[in-house]
Tab-separated table of C-alpha atoms in Angstrom:
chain	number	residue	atom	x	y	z
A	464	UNK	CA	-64.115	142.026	48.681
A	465	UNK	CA	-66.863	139.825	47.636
A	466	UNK	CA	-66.133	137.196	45.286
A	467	UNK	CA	-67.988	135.226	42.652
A	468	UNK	CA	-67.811	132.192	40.659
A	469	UNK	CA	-70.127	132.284	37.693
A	470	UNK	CA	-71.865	130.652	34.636
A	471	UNK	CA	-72.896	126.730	33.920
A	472	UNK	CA	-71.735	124.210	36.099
A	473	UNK	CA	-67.982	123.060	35.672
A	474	UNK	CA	-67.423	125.974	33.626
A	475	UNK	CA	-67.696	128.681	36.330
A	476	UNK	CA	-65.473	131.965	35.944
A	477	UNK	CA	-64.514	133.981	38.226
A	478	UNK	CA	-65.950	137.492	39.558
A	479	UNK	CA	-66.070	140.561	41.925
A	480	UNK	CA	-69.042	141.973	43.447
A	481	UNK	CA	-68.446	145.792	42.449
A	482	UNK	CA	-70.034	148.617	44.616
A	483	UNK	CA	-73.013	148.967	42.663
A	484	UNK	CA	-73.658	145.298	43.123
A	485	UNK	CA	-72.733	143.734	40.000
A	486	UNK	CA	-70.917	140.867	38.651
A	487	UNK	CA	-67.333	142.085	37.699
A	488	UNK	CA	-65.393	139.164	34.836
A	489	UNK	CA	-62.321	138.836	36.791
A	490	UNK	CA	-61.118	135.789	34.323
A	491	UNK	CA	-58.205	138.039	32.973
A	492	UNK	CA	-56.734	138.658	36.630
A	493	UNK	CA	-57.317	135.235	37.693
A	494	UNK	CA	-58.306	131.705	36.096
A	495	UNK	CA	-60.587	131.103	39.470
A	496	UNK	CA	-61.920	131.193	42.689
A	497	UNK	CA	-59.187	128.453	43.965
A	498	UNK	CA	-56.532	127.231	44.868
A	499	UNK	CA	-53.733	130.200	45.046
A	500	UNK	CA	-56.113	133.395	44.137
A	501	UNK	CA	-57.071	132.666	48.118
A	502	UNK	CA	-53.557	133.114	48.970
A	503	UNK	CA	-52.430	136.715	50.234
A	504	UNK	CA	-50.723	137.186	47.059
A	505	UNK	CA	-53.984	136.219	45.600
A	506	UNK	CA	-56.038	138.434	46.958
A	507	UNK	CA	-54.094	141.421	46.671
A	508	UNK	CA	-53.617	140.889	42.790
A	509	UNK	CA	-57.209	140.918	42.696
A	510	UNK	CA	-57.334	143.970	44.912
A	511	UNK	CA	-55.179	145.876	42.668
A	512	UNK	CA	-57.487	145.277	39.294
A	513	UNK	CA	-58.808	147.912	38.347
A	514	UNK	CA	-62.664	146.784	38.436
A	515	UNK	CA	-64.144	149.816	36.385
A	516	UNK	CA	-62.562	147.519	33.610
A	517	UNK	CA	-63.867	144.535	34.130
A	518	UNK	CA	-66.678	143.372	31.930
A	519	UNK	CA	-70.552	143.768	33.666
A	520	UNK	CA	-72.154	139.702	34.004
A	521	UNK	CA	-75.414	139.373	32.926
A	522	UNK	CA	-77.812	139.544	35.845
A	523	UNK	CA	-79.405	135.985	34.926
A	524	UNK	CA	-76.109	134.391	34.786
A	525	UNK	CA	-76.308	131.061	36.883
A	526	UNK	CA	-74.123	131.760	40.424
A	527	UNK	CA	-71.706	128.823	41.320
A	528	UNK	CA	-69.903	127.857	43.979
A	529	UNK	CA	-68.187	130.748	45.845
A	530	UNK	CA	-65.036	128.421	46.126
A	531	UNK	CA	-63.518	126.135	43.275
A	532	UNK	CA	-60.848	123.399	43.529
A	533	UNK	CA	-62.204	122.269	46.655
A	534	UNK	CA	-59.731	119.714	48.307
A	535	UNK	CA	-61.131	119.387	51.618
A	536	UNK	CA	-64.304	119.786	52.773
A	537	UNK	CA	-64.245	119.326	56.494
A	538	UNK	CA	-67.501	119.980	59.267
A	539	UNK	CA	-67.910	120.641	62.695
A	540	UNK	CA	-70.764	118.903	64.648
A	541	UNK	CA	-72.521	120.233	67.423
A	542	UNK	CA	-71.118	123.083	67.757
A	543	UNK	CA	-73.803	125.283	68.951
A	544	UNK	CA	-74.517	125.253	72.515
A	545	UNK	CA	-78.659	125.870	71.428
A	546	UNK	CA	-78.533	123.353	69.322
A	547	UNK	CA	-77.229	120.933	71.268
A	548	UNK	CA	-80.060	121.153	73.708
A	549	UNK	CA	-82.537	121.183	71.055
A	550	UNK	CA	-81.267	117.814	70.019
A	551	UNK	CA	-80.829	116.432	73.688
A	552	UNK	CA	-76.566	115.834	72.702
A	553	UNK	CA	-73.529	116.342	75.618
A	554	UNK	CA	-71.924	119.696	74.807
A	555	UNK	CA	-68.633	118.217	73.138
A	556	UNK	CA	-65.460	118.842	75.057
A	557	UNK	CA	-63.354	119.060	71.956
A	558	UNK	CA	-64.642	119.815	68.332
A	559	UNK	CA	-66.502	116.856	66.689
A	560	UNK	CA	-65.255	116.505	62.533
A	561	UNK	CA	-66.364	114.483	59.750
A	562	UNK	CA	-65.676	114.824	56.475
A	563	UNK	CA	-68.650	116.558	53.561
A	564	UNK	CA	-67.575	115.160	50.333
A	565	UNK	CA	-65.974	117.794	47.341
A	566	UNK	CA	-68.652	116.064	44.855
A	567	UNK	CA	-71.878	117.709	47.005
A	568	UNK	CA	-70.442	121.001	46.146
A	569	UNK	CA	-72.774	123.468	44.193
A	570	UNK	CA	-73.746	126.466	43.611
A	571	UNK	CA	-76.216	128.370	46.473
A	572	UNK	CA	-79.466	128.322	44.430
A	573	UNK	CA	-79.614	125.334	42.588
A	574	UNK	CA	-81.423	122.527	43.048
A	575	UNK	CA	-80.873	120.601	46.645
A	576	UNK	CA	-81.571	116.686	45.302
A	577	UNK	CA	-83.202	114.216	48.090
A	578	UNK	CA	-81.283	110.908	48.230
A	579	UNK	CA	-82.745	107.822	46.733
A	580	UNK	CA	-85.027	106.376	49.543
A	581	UNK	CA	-84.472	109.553	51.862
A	582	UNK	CA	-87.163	110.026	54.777
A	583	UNK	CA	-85.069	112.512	56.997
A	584	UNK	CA	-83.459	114.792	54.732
A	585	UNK	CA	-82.847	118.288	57.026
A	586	UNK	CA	-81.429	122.000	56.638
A	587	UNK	CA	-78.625	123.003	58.301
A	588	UNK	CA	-77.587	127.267	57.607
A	589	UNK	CA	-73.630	127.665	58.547
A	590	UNK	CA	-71.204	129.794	58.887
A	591	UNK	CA	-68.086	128.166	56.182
A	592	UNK	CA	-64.505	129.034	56.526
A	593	UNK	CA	-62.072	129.207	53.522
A	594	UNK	CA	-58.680	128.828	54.287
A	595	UNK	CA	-56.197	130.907	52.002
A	596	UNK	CA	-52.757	129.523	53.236
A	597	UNK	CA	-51.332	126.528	53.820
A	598	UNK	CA	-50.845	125.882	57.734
A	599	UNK	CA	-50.200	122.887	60.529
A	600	UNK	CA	-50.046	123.361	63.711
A	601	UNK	CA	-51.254	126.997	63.300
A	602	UNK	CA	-51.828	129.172	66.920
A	603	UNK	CA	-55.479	130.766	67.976
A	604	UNK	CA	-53.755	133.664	67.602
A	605	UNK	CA	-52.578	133.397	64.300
A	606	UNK	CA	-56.099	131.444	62.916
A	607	UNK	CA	-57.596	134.091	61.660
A	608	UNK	CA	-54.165	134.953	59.302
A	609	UNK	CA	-54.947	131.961	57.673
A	610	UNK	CA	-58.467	132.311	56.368
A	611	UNK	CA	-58.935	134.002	53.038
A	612	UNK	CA	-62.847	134.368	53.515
A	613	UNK	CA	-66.759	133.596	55.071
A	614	UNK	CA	-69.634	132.448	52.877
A	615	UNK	CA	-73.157	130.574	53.710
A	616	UNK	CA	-73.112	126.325	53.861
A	617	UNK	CA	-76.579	124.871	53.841
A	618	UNK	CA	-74.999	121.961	55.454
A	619	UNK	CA	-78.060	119.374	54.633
A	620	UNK	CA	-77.677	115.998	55.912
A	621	UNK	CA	-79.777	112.913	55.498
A	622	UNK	CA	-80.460	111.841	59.703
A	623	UNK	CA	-80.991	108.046	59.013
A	624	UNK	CA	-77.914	108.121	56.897
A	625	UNK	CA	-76.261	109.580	59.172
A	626	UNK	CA	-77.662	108.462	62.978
A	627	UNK	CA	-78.941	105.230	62.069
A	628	UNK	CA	-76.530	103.370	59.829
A	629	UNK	CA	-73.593	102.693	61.659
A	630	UNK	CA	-72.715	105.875	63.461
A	631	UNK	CA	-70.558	107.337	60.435
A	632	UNK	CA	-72.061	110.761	60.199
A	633	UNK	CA	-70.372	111.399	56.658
A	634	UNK	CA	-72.746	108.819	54.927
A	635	UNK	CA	-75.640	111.369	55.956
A	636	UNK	CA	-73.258	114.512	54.384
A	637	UNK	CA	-72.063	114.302	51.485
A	638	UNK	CA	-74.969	113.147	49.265
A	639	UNK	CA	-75.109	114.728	45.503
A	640	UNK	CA	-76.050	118.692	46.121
A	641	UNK	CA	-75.625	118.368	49.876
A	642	UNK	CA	-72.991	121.498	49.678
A	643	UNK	CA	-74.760	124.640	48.635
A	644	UNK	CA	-72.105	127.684	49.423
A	645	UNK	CA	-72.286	131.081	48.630
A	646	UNK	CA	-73.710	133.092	47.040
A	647	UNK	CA	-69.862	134.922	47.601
A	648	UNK	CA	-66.740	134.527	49.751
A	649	UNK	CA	-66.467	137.593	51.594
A	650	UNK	CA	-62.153	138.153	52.627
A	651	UNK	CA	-61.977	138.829	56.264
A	652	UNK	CA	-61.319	142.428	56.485
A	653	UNK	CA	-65.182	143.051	55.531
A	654	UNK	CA	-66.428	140.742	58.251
A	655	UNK	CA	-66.213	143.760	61.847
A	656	UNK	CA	-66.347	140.528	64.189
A	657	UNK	CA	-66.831	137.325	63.098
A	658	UNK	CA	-68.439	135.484	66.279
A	659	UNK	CA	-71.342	138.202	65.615
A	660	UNK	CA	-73.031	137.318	62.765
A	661	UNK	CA	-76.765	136.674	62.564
A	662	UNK	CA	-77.988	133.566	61.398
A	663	UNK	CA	-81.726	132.388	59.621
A	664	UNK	CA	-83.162	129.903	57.578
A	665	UNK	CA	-86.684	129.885	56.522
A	666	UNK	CA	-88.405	126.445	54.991
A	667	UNK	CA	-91.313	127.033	52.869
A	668	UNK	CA	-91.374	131.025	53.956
A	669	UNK	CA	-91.518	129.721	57.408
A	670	UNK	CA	-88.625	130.594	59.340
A	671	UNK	CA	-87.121	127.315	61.285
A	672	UNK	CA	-83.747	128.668	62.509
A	673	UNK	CA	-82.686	131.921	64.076
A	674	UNK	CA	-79.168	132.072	65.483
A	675	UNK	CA	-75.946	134.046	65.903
A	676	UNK	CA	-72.174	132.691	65.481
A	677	UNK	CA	-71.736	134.055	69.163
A	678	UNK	CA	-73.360	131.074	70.778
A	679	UNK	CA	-70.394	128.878	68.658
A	680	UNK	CA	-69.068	126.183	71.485
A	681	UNK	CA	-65.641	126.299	69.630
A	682	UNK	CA	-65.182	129.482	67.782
A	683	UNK	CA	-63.686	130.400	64.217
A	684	UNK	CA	-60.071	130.951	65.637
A	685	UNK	CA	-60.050	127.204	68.045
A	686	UNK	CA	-61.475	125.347	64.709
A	687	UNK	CA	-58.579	126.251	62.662
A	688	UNK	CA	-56.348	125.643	65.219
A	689	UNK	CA	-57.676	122.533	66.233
A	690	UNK	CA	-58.398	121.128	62.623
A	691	UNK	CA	-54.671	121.882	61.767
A	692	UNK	CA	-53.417	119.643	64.563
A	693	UNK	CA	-54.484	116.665	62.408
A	694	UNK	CA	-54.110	117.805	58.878
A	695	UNK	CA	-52.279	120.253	56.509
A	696	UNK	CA	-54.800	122.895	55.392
A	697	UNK	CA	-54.620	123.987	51.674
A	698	UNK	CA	-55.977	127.451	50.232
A	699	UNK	CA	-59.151	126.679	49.080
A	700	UNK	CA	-60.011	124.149	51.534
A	701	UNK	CA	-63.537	124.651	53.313
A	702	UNK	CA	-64.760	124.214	57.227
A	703	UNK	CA	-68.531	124.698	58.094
A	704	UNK	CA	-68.391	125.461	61.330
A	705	UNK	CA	-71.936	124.172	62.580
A	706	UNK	CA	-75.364	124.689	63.090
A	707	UNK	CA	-77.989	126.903	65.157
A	708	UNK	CA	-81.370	125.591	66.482
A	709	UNK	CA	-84.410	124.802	64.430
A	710	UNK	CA	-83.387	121.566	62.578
A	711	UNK	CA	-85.859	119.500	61.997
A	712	UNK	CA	-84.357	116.914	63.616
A	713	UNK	CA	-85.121	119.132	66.776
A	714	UNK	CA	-88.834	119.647	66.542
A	715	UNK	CA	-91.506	117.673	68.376
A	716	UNK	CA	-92.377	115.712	66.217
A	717	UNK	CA	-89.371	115.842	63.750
A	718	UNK	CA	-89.751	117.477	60.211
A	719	UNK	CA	-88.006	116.501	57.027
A	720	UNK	CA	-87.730	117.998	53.946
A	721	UNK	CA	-89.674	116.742	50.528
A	722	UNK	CA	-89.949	117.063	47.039
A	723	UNK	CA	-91.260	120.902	45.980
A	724	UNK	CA	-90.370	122.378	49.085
A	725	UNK	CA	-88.427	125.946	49.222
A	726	UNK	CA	-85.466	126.633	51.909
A	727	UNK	CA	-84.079	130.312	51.902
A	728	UNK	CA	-81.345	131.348	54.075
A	729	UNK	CA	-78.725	133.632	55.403
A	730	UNK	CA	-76.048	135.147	57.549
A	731	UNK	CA	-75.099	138.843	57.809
A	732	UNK	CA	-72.984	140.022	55.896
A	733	UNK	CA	-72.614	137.290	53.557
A	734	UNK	CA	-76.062	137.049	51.072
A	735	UNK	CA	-78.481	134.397	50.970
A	736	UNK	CA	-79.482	131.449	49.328
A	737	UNK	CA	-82.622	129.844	47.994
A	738	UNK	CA	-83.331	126.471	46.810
A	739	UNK	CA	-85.986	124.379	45.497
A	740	UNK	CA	-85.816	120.620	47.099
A	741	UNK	CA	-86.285	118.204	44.191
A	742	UNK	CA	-87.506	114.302	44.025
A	743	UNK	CA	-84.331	111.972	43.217
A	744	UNK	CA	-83.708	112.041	39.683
């Protein structure tokens, strides 16, 4: 299935991708994209509607968030063997985390805001996770029985936030808008192989990053593990999983986003997104 949250922001409803591409309501199955509709039990009651009955969404209705409810909103860093090089960074012997803030949340084609003051605001395209049950201490082999869904992060981070003030990557993460994800949550059993998934994002119609999930360091199954070593994972709780090459914080000389610049981006299987990059406001 391909799942949908719809309409203004904070007021989002929920919705199916039918097979003919359009918005299904699925309000009167369940109240949202959240929380326990990502459980098994979840998903199946969704399943099970019948979605020939649903009401048809507008085309021009505003796309949210694939996920609502969002409790924890947890990254990977350097966790592409490519990009690591790219940035000159030791390949990590066990996954680096930091914490995205819930607040930098939106939906995958609105506006992406620079910081007040930002010089080195950059464009990350990920591969997200979406857990769907509550685990700890949860086997590689059992990951995967976890995870409700995939959808697109544009993971963009501020570098000087992040590099040059104190080390604490998070300050350079979780700005306002920083969390563009969708445009859906695809549930596993449409995703063939996971750590084969095609990855691009183009700035300004110029494409920056090319990639595939297969050159992962630590793939989908070891990050949920690992991650649930050190915390309880809730459905509805969100891992980006890291970045390919063609940051700008790779290129010779560096490039940063500005005000009226475009970033469009994708990963099979699982849509795209576009958005505009606006002034601080």
């Amino acid at each position: 299935m391909k799942l949908v949250r719809f309409g203004p922001k904070g007021k989002e409803k929920p919705g199916l991708i039918d097979p003919q591409g359009k918005i299904r309501d699925l309000s009167d199955v369940v109240p949202d994209i959240a929380g326990a509709a990502l459980t098994k039990k979840g998903l199946a009651k969704i399943a099970k509607a019948n979605w020939k009955k649903l009401p048809v969404v507008s085309s021009r209705a505003r796309i949210g968030s694939c996920v609502g409810g969002v409790g924890n909103f947890i990254a990977v860093g350097l966790n592409y063997a490519d990009h690591a090089a790219e940035t000159g960074a030791p390949i990590p012997s066990e996954p680096i985390l930091f914490n995205k803030a819930p607040s930098c949340i939106q939906g995958p084609d609105d506006d992406v805001m620079l910081p007040k003051k930002s010089v080195k605001t950059d464009w990350e395209v990920e591969l997200a996770i979406v857990i769907g049950e509550r685990c700890r201490y949860v086997t590689k082999k059992d990951a995967l029985s976890v995870v409700a869904g995939f959808c697109i992060c544009n993971d963009v981070s501020e570098r000087a936030y992040q590099i040059e003030r104190g080390g604490q990557w998070m300050k350079g993460k979780g700005c306002e808008t920083f969390g563009p994800l969708g445009p859906w949550l695809v549930t596993t059993d449409e995703i063939a192989d996971v750590q084969k998934l095609g990855m691009w994002l183009d700035v300004n119609g110029v494409r920056m990053q090319t990639g595939s999930t297969k050159t992962m360091i630590f793939d989908v199954k070891t990050i949920v593990s690992y991650i649930s070593e050190f915390m309880v994972l809730e459905p509805g709780d969100v891992i980006t999983t890291g970045t390919p090459p063609g940051v700008g914080l790779g290129m010779k000389p560096p490039k940063f986003l500005k005000a009226g610049d475009t970033m469009a981006l994708g990963i099979d299987g699982l849509g795209v997104q576009k958005q505009k990059v606006i002034a601080w406001k």
